[in-house]
Amino acid sequence: MGITRRQLLQSGIGVTALLLAAACASEDDAGTTQRGGTLRVGALGTAARIERDPHGNLSNDSDFLIASLVYDALTVPGADPTVAPRLATHWEADADNRRWTFTIAEGARFHNGAPVTAEDVVWSMRRLRSVGGASKMPVAADDITADGPNRVVFTVPESNTQLPLLLRLMTFTVPQGTTDFTAAIGTGPFRLESFQGGTARLVRNEHWHGAPPLLDAIEVTMFDSVTALGNAAIGGQIDLASNVGAIAGRTAAGRADLQVVRRPNDTMVGVAMRTADGPFADARVRTALRLGVDRTALVNQVHSGFGTVAADILGTADPAYDTALARRDRDVERAKTLLREAGFDTGRSYPFVTKAEVAGEVESAKVVATQLAEIGVRLDVQVVEPAAFYDQTWLTAPLYTVSWGTNDSVVFFAEKLMSSGTNRNETAFHDAEFDAAIARALAASGAEYLQACEEIQRIQFERGGYLVWGMADGVDIAAASVRGLPTLGGFARVQLERAWLA
Amino acid sequence: MSAVRAFVVPVLRRLTLLVALLAIVLVAVDLLPGNAARSALGRDADQAELLAKERELGLDRAVPIQFWHWFCGVLTGDFGQTARGTSIGALLADKFPQTLLLGGIALVLTVVLSLALGCWWAMRPDAVGARALQPATTVSVAVPEFVCGTLLILVFSLATGLLPAVTLTGPSGFPAGPEMLILPVLALAIPQIGWNTRIVRSALLDVATAPHVESAVLEGLPPRSVLLRHLLPFAVPTIVAGYATSVGMLFGGALVVETLFNYPGVGAVLAGSVADRDTATVAAVVALTAIVIMVLLAAADFARTWATRGAR
């Protein structure tokens, strides 16, 4: 597994600088970090969805950012490996990957000074299970137990190599018995000083168990619209517009006082084709659709070029992502031939449902429909509201757009979206060979794991139900003086504890 | 007795209207496809969690019963909880005063400026400035708040840097500095100023043809006294009716302007709760806004009745 991020951080400021230089492409003078200052951050969120409970449904970016700075998750996103330590410094599994033991960081204390015990972690994780459900805490409450003062054991009924990854992000630990979160007593790098209507001021936690943050404070302002968020950054009212998107990125690109941070593999915007029945059940038809799109044009038009081309496999940022396999160029003639062979009815048009949930999603549907008209597939784009979409379209319609973040695990997406047993089977994909490959990946490690990953990707590429044409970059804009910003995709955007002001 | 007729009856009528309006809003939100439980829990929630949440929120009951429970709660001052379990009362207390402040300043500015401009225009139709009012008011009436706001941001913030482009909220929950109110208030008020200036002017010109005004002018009274004593009092009913329509427009516009400027008001609460199908929150926002508008309309009615007391 190599050197972890934590080990690097612990081995001193010089190595920290090295890590920063490696992590930030735009870093010019990484040798001299500077302490102090207040970082003013804008993040998206809406007042009706404000959530203070760290185990609740944090659908506001702003709430998630605040929670991630105040509380520690057991593990956090990393580059390679994709899981980095946080409140848990290390973890090990038994031989069949069922019983996982996590060790709590030495010297970890709550903001009120109390040391973190295994009981606190067990209580928090059980609460996460009951409040957030199985998708946020995959382990049943009774199977989370303390093992001594600083070790917590998670036991799962079937082998699961992915558990450290599944315990990222949401596994915030609070003092045992907490139900009122207005005081926000966590163990994280920042303490909550004030909170008002979605906007918060956080100050440095000098006693953090990790390397102390350099910033004195972070002020998080909630923004209802991307336009206002972009304007605030361009007008100099905030230092960092988090996840502000490609349009603001394009505006900021030409300005010397601003930097554009591109975090690759942030969001997948793609197409789900129903595989179980309906017009796209024939794998040849799905292949034809995948051959019919011009991926480069899609990335350029939908993401304003802030993205990369993908080839129908989910989890593009996974180190195990098979770049050799994953390549599919446009071939209109071959697509037409496949449609003919499959007896696809090109005489009628097919509904293609989309929603304005993620930037570019509706646009992507329109561009895809235009491109596929050239292979003879007529699509009727229907834009619905997200709430209506999840009520009426999701999991049932033959063809619709989807979006997913945190694209750094092939196995995660395979299991959660394409295995026979999942309740989020967007493409109604049922494939015994695929299920077997997932089971192998969840049980094995080393070479066997990698081989199972390859198998998963091959099946997705050949006969899966997704048309994954590209990945959007996460685009943040920041004042030129801000350094040490996160550069990983997905929810890694909240890792601001290493940021500093030059 | 006549006071009862003049004020109590219209208030009762408006209250009945309000209850009917709320019922319609609730049914409309209920008819929209989508589900508050799903919105509150996120797309990862499974069926069992969804059903439990629906029961908790009372969504398994018929809409009239949901409405009745909500309404009884409101009568006792309890707006209930959002689908996410926070107190709606606290949420509105957090955001509604800011919207009132924004709308209130915009209303005062509208009244003061449109009165001044309208009078000047009616008195000196040939002055250069008054001539400019013809096209200027037409344009400002035609431009919706969000276009007006976008232009203001482009000119005064992004191009010149004179004023902040967005509102940052201070620890009090109100804008961090008074300068942050300027552009949102202007975006809201400019269309209304244009509209009301025209109303003031035409109301004054209508009255100007009345015999008593002509005789006052013939008597050689200075224009100022003619305006204050013989024109304005008779034009007030029309002018007040104009402001009454502006009240509704200002609150409707505030919801748009708040999003544009990231102003911490009730607009985002409404937008978010409609998107989440959170009927209790939607109804609470609608009820509060409607009550404020009703109070202001009643005040306008009162002013009109008072102004026309001589004619009765």
Coordinates of N, CA, C and O in Angstrom, one line a residue, chain A residues 141-194:
Chain A
A141 N -25.7 -2.2 13.1 CA -25.4 -1.6 14.4 C -24.7 -2.6 15.4 O -23.7 -2.3 16.0
D142 N -25.3 -3.8 15.4 CA -24.7 -4.8 16.4 C -23.4 -5.3 16.0 O -22.7 -5.9 16.8
D143 N -23.0 -5.1 14.8 CA -21.7 -5.6 14.3 C -20.6 -4.6 14.4 O -19.5 -4.7 13.8
I144 N -20.9 -3.5 15.0 CA -19.9 -2.4 15.3 C -19.6 -2.5 16.8 O -20.4 -2.2 17.6
T145 N -18.3 -2.9 17.1 CA -18.0 -3.1 18.6 C -16.7 -2.5 18.9 O -15.8 -2.3 18.0
A146 N -16.5 -2.2 20.2 CA -15.2 -1.7 20.6 C -14.3 -2.8 21.0 O -14.7 -3.9 21.4
D147 N -13.0 -2.7 20.7 CA -12.0 -3.7 21.0 C -10.9 -2.9 21.8 O -9.9 -2.5 21.1
G148 N -11.0 -2.8 23.1 CA -10.1 -2.0 23.8 C -10.4 -0.6 23.7 O -11.4 -0.2 23.1
P149 N -9.5 0.3 24.3 CA -9.8 1.7 24.4 C -9.7 2.4 23.0 O -10.3 3.5 22.8
N150 N -8.9 1.9 22.1 CA -8.7 2.7 20.9 C -8.8 1.9 19.6 O -8.3 2.3 18.5
R151 N -9.6 0.8 19.7 CA -9.8 0.0 18.5 C -11.3 -0.3 18.3 O -12.0 -0.6 19.3
V152 N -11.7 -0.2 17.0 CA -13.1 -0.4 16.8 C -13.2 -1.5 15.7 O -12.5 -1.5 14.7
V153 N -14.1 -2.5 15.9 CA -14.2 -3.6 15.0 C -15.5 -3.5 14.2 O -16.6 -3.4 14.8
F154 N -15.4 -3.7 12.9 CA -16.6 -3.7 12.0 C -16.6 -5.1 11.4 O -15.7 -5.6 10.8
T155 N -17.8 -5.8 11.6 CA -17.9 -7.2 11.1 C -19.0 -7.2 10.0 O -20.1 -6.8 10.3
V156 N -18.7 -7.7 8.8 CA -19.7 -7.8 7.8 C -20.0 -9.2 7.4 O -19.1 -10.1 7.6
P157 N -21.2 -9.5 7.0 CA -21.6 -10.9 6.8 C -20.8 -11.6 5.6 O -20.6 -12.8 5.6
E158 N -20.4 -10.8 4.6 CA -19.7 -11.3 3.5 C -18.4 -10.5 3.3 O -18.4 -9.3 3.6
S159 N -17.4 -11.2 2.8 CA -16.1 -10.5 2.6 C -16.3 -9.2 1.9 O -17.1 -9.0 1.0
N160 N -15.5 -8.2 2.3 CA -15.7 -6.8 1.7 C -14.3 -6.1 1.8 O -14.1 -5.4 2.8
T161 N -13.6 -6.1 0.7 CA -12.3 -5.4 0.7 C -12.5 -3.9 0.7 O -11.6 -3.2 0.9
Q162 N -13.7 -3.5 0.4 CA -14.0 -2.1 0.2 C -14.3 -1.3 1.4 O -14.6 -0.1 1.4
L163 N -14.3 -2.0 2.6 CA -14.9 -1.3 3.8 C -14.1 0.0 4.1 O -14.8 1.0 4.4
P164 N -12.8 0.0 4.1 CA -12.1 1.3 4.4 C -12.6 2.4 3.5 O -12.8 3.6 3.9
L165 N -12.9 2.1 2.2 CA -13.4 3.1 1.3 C -14.8 3.5 1.6 O -15.2 4.7 1.6
L166 N -15.6 2.5 2.1 CA -17.0 2.8 2.4 C -17.1 3.6 3.7 O -18.2 4.2 4.0
L167 N -16.1 3.6 4.5 CA -16.1 4.4 5.8 C -15.5 5.8 5.6 O -15.2 6.5 6.6
R168 N -15.4 6.2 4.4 CA -14.9 7.6 4.1 C -16.0 8.6 4.3 O -17.2 8.2 4.3
L169 N -15.7 9.8 4.3 CA -16.6 10.9 4.2 C -17.6 11.1 5.3 O -17.6 12.1 6.0
M170 N -18.6 10.2 5.5 CA -19.7 10.4 6.4 C -19.5 9.9 7.8 O -20.3 10.2 8.7
T171 N -18.4 9.2 8.1 CA -18.3 8.5 9.4 C -17.7 9.5 10.4 O -16.7 9.3 11.0
F172 N -18.5 10.6 10.6 CA -18.1 11.6 11.6 C -18.3 11.1 13.0 O -19.4 10.6 13.4
T173 N -17.3 11.3 13.8 CA -17.4 10.9 15.2 C -17.8 12.1 16.1 O -17.2 13.1 16.0
V174 N -18.7 11.9 17.0 CA -19.2 12.9 18.0 C -19.1 12.3 19.4 O -19.0 11.0 19.5
P175 N -19.1 13.1 20.4 CA -19.0 12.5 21.7 C -20.3 11.6 22.0 O -21.4 12.0 21.6
Q176 N -20.0 10.5 22.6 CA -21.1 9.5 22.9 C -22.3 10.2 23.5 O -22.2 11.0 24.4
G177 N -23.5 9.9 22.9 CA -24.7 10.5 23.5 C -25.2 11.8 22.9 O -26.2 12.3 23.3
T178 N -24.4 12.4 22.0 CA -24.8 13.7 21.5 C -26.0 13.6 20.6 O -26.0 12.8 19.7
T179 N -27.0 14.5 20.8 CA -28.1 14.5 19.9 C -28.4 16.0 19.4 O -29.0 16.2 18.5
D180 N -27.8 16.9 20.2 CA -28.0 18.3 19.8 C -26.6 18.8 19.2 O -25.6 18.7 19.9
F181 N -26.7 19.2 18.0 CA -25.4 19.5 17.3 C -25.1 21.0 17.1 O -24.3 21.3 16.3
T182 N -25.8 21.8 17.8 CA -25.6 23.3 17.7 C -24.2 23.7 18.1 O -23.6 24.6 17.6
A183 N -23.7 23.0 19.1 CA -22.4 23.3 19.6 C -21.3 22.7 18.8 O -20.1 23.2 18.8
A184 N -21.6 21.7 18.0 CA -20.7 21.0 17.0 C -19.4 20.7 17.7 O -18.3 21.2 17.3
I185 N -19.4 19.8 18.7 CA -18.2 19.3 19.3 C -17.7 18.1 18.4 O -18.3 17.0 18.4
G186 N -16.6 18.4 17.7 CA -16.0 17.3 16.9 C -14.6 17.1 17.3 O -14.1 17.5 18.4
T187 N -13.9 16.4 16.4 CA -12.4 16.2 16.6 C -11.6 16.8 15.5 O -10.4 16.5 15.4
G188 N -12.3 17.5 14.6 CA -11.7 17.9 13.3 C -10.7 19.1 13.5 O -10.5 19.6 14.5
P189 N -10.0 19.4 12.3 CA -9.0 20.4 12.3 C -9.5 21.9 12.7 O -8.7 22.7 12.9
F190 N -10.8 22.1 12.6 CA -11.3 23.4 12.9 C -12.4 23.3 13.9 O -13.2 22.3 14.0
R191 N -12.6 24.3 14.7 CA -13.7 24.4 15.7 C -14.7 25.4 15.2 O -14.4 26.4 14.6
L192 N -16.0 25.1 15.5 CA -17.0 26.0 15.1 C -17.1 27.1 16.0 O -17.3 27.0 17.2
E193 N -17.0 28.4 15.5 CA -17.1 29.5 16.4 C -18.5 30.1 16.3 O -19.1 30.5 17.3
S194 N -19.1 30.2 15.1 CA -20.4 30.7 15.0 C -21.1 30.1 13.8 O -20.4 29.7 12.8

